[in-house]
Coordinates of C-alpha atoms in Angstrom, one line a residue:
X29 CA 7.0 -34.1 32.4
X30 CA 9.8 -36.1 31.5
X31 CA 12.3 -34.6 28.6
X32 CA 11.8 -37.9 26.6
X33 CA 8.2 -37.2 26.7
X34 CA 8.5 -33.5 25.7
X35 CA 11.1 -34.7 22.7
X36 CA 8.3 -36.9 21.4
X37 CA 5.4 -33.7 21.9
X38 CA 8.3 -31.9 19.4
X39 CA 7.5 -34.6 17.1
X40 CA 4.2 -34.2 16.9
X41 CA 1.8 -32.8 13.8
X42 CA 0.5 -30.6 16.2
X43 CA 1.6 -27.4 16.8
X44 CA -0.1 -27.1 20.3
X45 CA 1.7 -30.2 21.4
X46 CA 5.2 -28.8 19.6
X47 CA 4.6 -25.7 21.6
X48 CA 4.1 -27.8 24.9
X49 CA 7.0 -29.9 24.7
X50 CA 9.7 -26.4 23.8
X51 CA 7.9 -24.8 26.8
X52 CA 9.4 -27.9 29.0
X53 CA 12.7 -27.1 27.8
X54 CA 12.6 -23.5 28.8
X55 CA 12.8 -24.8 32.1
X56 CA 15.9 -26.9 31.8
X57 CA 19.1 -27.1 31.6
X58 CA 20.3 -30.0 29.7
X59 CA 23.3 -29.0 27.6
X60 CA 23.4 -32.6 25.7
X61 CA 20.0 -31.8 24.1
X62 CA 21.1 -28.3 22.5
X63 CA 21.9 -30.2 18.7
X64 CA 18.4 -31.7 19.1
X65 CA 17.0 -28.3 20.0
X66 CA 18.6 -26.8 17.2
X67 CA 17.4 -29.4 14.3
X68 CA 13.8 -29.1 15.4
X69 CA 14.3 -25.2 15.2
X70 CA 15.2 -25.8 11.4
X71 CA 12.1 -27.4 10.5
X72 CA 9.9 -25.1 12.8
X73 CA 7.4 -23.4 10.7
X74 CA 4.8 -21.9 12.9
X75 CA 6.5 -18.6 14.4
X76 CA 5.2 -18.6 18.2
X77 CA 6.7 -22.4 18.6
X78 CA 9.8 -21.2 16.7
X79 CA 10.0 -18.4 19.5
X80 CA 9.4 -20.8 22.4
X81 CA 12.3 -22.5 21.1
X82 CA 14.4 -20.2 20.9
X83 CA 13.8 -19.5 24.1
X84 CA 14.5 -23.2 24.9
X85 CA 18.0 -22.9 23.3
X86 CA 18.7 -20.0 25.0
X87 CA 18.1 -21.8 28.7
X88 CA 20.2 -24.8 27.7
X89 CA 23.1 -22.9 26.3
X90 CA 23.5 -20.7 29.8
X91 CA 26.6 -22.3 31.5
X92 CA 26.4 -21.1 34.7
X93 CA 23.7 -23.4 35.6
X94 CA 22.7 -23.3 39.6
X95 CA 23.7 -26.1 41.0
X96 CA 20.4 -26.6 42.8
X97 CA 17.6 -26.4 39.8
X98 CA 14.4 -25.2 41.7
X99 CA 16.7 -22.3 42.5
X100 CA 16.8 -21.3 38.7
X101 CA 17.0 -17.7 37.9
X102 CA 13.3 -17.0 37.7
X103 CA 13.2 -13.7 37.6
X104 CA 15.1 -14.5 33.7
X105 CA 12.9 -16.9 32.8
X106 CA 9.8 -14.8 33.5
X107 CA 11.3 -11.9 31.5
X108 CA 12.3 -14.3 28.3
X109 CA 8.8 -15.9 28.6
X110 CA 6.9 -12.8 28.8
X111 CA 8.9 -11.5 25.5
X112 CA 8.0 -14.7 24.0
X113 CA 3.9 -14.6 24.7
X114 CA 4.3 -10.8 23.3
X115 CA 5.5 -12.0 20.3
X116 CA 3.4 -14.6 20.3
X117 CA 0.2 -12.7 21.2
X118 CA 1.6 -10.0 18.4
X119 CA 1.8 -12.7 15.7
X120 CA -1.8 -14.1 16.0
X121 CA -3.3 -11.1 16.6
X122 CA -1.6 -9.5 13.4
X123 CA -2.3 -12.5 11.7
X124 CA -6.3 -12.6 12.5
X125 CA -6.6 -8.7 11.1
X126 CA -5.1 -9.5 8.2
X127 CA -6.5 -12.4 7.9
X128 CA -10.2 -11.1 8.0
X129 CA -9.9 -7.5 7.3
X130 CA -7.2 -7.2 4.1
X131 CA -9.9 -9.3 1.9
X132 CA -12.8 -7.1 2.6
X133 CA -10.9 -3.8 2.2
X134 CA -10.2 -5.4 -1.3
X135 CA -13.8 -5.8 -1.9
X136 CA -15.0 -2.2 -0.1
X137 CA -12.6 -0.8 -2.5
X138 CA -13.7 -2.3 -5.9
X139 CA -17.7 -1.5 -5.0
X140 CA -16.5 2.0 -4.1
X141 CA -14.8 2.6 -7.5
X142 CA -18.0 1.3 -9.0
X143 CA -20.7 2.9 -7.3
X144 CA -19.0 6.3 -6.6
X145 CA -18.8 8.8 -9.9
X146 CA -15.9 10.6 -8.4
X147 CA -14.0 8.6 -6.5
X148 CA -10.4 9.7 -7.2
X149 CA -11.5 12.8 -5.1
X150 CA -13.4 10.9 -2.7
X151 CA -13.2 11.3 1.1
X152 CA -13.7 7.1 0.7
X153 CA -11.0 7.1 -1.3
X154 CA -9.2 8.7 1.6
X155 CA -10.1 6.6 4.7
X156 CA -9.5 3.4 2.6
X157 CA -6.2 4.8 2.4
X158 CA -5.8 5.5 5.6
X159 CA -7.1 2.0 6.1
X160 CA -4.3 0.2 3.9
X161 CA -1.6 2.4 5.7
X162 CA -3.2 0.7 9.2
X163 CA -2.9 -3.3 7.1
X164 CA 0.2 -2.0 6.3
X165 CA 1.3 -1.5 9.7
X166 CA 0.4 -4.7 11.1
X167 CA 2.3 -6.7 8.5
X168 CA 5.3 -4.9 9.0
X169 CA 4.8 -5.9 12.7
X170 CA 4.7 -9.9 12.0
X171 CA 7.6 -9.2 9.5
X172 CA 9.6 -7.7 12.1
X173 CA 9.2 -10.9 14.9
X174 CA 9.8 -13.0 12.5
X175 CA 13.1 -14.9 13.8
X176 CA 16.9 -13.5 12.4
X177 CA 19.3 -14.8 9.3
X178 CA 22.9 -14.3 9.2
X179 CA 23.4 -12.1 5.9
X180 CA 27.0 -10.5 4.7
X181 CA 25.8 -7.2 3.6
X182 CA 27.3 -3.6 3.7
X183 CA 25.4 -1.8 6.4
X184 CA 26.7 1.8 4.7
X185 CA 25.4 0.8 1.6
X186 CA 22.0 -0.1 3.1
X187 CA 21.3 3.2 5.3
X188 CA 22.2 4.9 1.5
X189 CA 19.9 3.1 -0.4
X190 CA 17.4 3.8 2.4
X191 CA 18.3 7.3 2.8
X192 CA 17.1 8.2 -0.8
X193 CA 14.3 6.2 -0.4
X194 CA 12.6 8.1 2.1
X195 CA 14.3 11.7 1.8
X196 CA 12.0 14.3 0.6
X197 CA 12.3 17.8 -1.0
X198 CA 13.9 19.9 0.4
X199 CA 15.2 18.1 3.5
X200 CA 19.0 17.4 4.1
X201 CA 19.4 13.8 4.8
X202 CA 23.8 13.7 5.9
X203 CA 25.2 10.0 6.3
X204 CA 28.2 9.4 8.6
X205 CA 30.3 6.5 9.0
X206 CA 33.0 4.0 7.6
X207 CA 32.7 3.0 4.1
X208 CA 32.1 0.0 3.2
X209 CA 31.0 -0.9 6.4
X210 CA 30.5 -4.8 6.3
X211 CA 28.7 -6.5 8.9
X212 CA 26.6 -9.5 9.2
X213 CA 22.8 -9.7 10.3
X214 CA 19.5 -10.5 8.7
X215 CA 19.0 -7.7 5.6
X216 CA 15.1 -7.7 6.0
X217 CA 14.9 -7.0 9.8
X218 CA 17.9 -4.3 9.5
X219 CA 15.9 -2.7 6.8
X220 CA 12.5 -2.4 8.3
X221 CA 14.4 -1.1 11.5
X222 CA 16.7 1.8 9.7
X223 CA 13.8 2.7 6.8
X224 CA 11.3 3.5 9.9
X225 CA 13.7 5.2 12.0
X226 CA 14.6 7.5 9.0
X227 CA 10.9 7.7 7.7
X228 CA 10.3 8.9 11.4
X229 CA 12.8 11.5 11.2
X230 CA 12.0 12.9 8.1
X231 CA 8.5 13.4 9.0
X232 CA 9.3 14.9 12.2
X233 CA 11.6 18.0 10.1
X234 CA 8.7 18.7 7.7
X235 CA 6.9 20.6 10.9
X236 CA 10.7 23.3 10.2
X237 CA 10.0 26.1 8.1
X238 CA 13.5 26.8 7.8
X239 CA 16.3 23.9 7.8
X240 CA 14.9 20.3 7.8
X241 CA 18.0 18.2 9.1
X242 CA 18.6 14.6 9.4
X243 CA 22.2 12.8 10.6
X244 CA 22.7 9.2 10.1
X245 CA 25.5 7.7 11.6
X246 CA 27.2 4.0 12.3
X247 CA 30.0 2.2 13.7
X248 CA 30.7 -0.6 16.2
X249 CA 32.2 -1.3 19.5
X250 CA 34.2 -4.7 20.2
X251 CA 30.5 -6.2 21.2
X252 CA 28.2 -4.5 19.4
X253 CA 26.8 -1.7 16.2
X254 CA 25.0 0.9 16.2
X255 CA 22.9 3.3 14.0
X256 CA 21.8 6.8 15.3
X257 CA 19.5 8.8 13.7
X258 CA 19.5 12.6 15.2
X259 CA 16.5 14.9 13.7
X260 CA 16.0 18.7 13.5
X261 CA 12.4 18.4 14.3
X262 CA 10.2 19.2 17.3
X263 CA 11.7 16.7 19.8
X264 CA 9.8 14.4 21.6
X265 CA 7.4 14.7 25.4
X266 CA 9.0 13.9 28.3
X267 CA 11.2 10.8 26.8
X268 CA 8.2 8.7 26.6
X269 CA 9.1 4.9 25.9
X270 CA 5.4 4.4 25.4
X271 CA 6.3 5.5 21.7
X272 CA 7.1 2.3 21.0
X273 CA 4.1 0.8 21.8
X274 CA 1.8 0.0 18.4
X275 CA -0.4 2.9 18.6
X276 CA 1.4 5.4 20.0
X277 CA 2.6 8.4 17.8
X278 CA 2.9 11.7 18.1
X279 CA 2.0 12.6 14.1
X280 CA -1.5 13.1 13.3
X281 CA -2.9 10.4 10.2
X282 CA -0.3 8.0 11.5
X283 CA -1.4 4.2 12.7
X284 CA 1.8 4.0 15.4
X285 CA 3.7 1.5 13.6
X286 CA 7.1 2.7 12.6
X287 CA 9.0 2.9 16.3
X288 CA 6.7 -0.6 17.7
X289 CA 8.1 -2.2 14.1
X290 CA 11.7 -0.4 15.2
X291 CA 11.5 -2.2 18.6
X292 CA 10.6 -5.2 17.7
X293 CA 13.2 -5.7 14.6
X294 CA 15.9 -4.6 17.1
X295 CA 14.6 -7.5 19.8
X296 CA 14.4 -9.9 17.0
X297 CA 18.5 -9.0 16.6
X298 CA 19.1 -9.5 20.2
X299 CA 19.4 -5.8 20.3
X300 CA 17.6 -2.5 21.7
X301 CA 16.6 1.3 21.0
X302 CA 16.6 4.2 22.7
X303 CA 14.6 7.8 21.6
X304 CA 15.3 10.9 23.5
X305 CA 15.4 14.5 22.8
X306 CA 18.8 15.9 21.3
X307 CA 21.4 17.9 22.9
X308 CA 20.4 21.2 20.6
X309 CA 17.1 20.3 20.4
X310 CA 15.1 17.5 18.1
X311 CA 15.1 14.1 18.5
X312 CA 17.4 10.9 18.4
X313 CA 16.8 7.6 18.3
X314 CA 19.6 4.9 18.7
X315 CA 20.0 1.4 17.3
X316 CA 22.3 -1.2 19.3
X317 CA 22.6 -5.1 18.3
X318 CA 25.2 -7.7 19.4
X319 CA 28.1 -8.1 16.6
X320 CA 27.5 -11.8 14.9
X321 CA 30.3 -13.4 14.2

């Protein structure tokens, strides 16, 4: 395909055709086209074209282009485009449960509050909770692909606000770092990272009987911050990264969510996580993105 016929695919209605003409220029390096790139990414509505885009952008903007192109770094490519079909395959499949499942939970629920005397004490009552927490889950998990802003906000102000969010009696939530601690980075996706990380730490302490313990701590490096979150609890098994797979958890009554929502917030930020048992015992989980500037 030719890139003038792949610019006029990106002008089509369709979104199958939009996605078919970004895909082309995942596999180029053309330099010139980057401000063209960048305008159709503004008016980019559908997410798994937005993503292919961005992908696209990120192949033209590389500088060290080979000088022979069939000699491109495939290996790279393979890796961007596989994170791109996960997200991708993520988004519609969220999108489709949520689609077809939140309405009928709606209606399951009002026939159970009519035709059940006691519902309020209800084991219904319970596994349509459990239910919502599951619906829950999965929109967190579009929310969290959804693609980065550039916001000014106080990071230390944040991971506060958060903090007493999700603290519960009797556990010792200690915060450590520079204050104010100004960064920039997209609020939503920082927030959805840091309130599940904490969530997940605070959960893990309530298995102490004595001291429940939870250190949050930030700063930055020339290239990059960082937020670790170092728990009291249980630890984890064997350092599994499997635990941020949707699904996985280690909690019983728990979907899997909050670490696969953790991952992918911290991807979305062109950053990563780590989770492995403490020094003195317990659990930490690190969050690393790349300083915007």
């Amino acid at each position: 395909m030719e890139s003038s016929d792949a610019i006029k695919l990106l002008e089509s209605s369709s979104p199958h055709q939009r996605l078919r003409g970004a895909r082309h220029f995942s596999r180029t390096s053309l330099p010139d086209l980057l401000p063209k790139l960048k305008s159709f990414l503004q008016k980019e509505r559908v997410s798994h074209v937005r993503a292919a885009l961005e992908l696209a952008i990120k192949r033209n903007s590389r500088s060290n282009t080979p000088e022979d192109p069939k000699s491109t770094d495939e290996n790279q490519i393979d890796e961007d485009e596989g994170i791109v079909a996960t997200k991708q395959e993520a988004d519609k499949w969220a999108g489709i449960i949520l689609h077809e499942i939140e309405p009928k939970v709606g209606l399951i629920r009002v026939s159970a509050q009519q035709e059940i005397s006691d519902f309020e004490n209800s084991e219904t009552k319970r596994y349509l909770e459990s239910l919502d927490m599951v619906l829950s889950g999965f929109s967190d998990l579009r929310r969290s692909i959804a693609t980065p802003k550039a916001d000014e906000l106080d990071l230390a102000e944040l991971i506060k606000e958060i903090s007493q969010q999700e603290c519960k009696e009797g556990t010792d939530v200690s915060l450590s770092g520079q204050k104010p601690f100004i960064i920039k980075g997209d609020i939503n996706l920082l927030h959805m990272a840091i309130s599940n990380g904490i969530r997940n730490a605070v959960e893990a302490v309530q298995e102490n009987t004595d001291e429940k313990r939870v250190i949050v701590s930030w700063s930055k490096t020339d290239v990059e911050y960082s937020v670790s979150i170092l728990d009291n609890g249980p630890g984890i098994c064997d350092g599994k990264s499997s635990f941020f797979e949707v699904g996985n958890s280690s909690k019983k009554k728990h979907g899997g969510f909050g670490l696969a929502i953790v991952k992918h917030a911290l991807e979305n930020l062109d950053g990563r996580t780590s989770l492995a048992t403490a020094k003195d015992g317990g659990a930490k989980l690190e969050l690393r993105w790349r300083l915007q500037v």
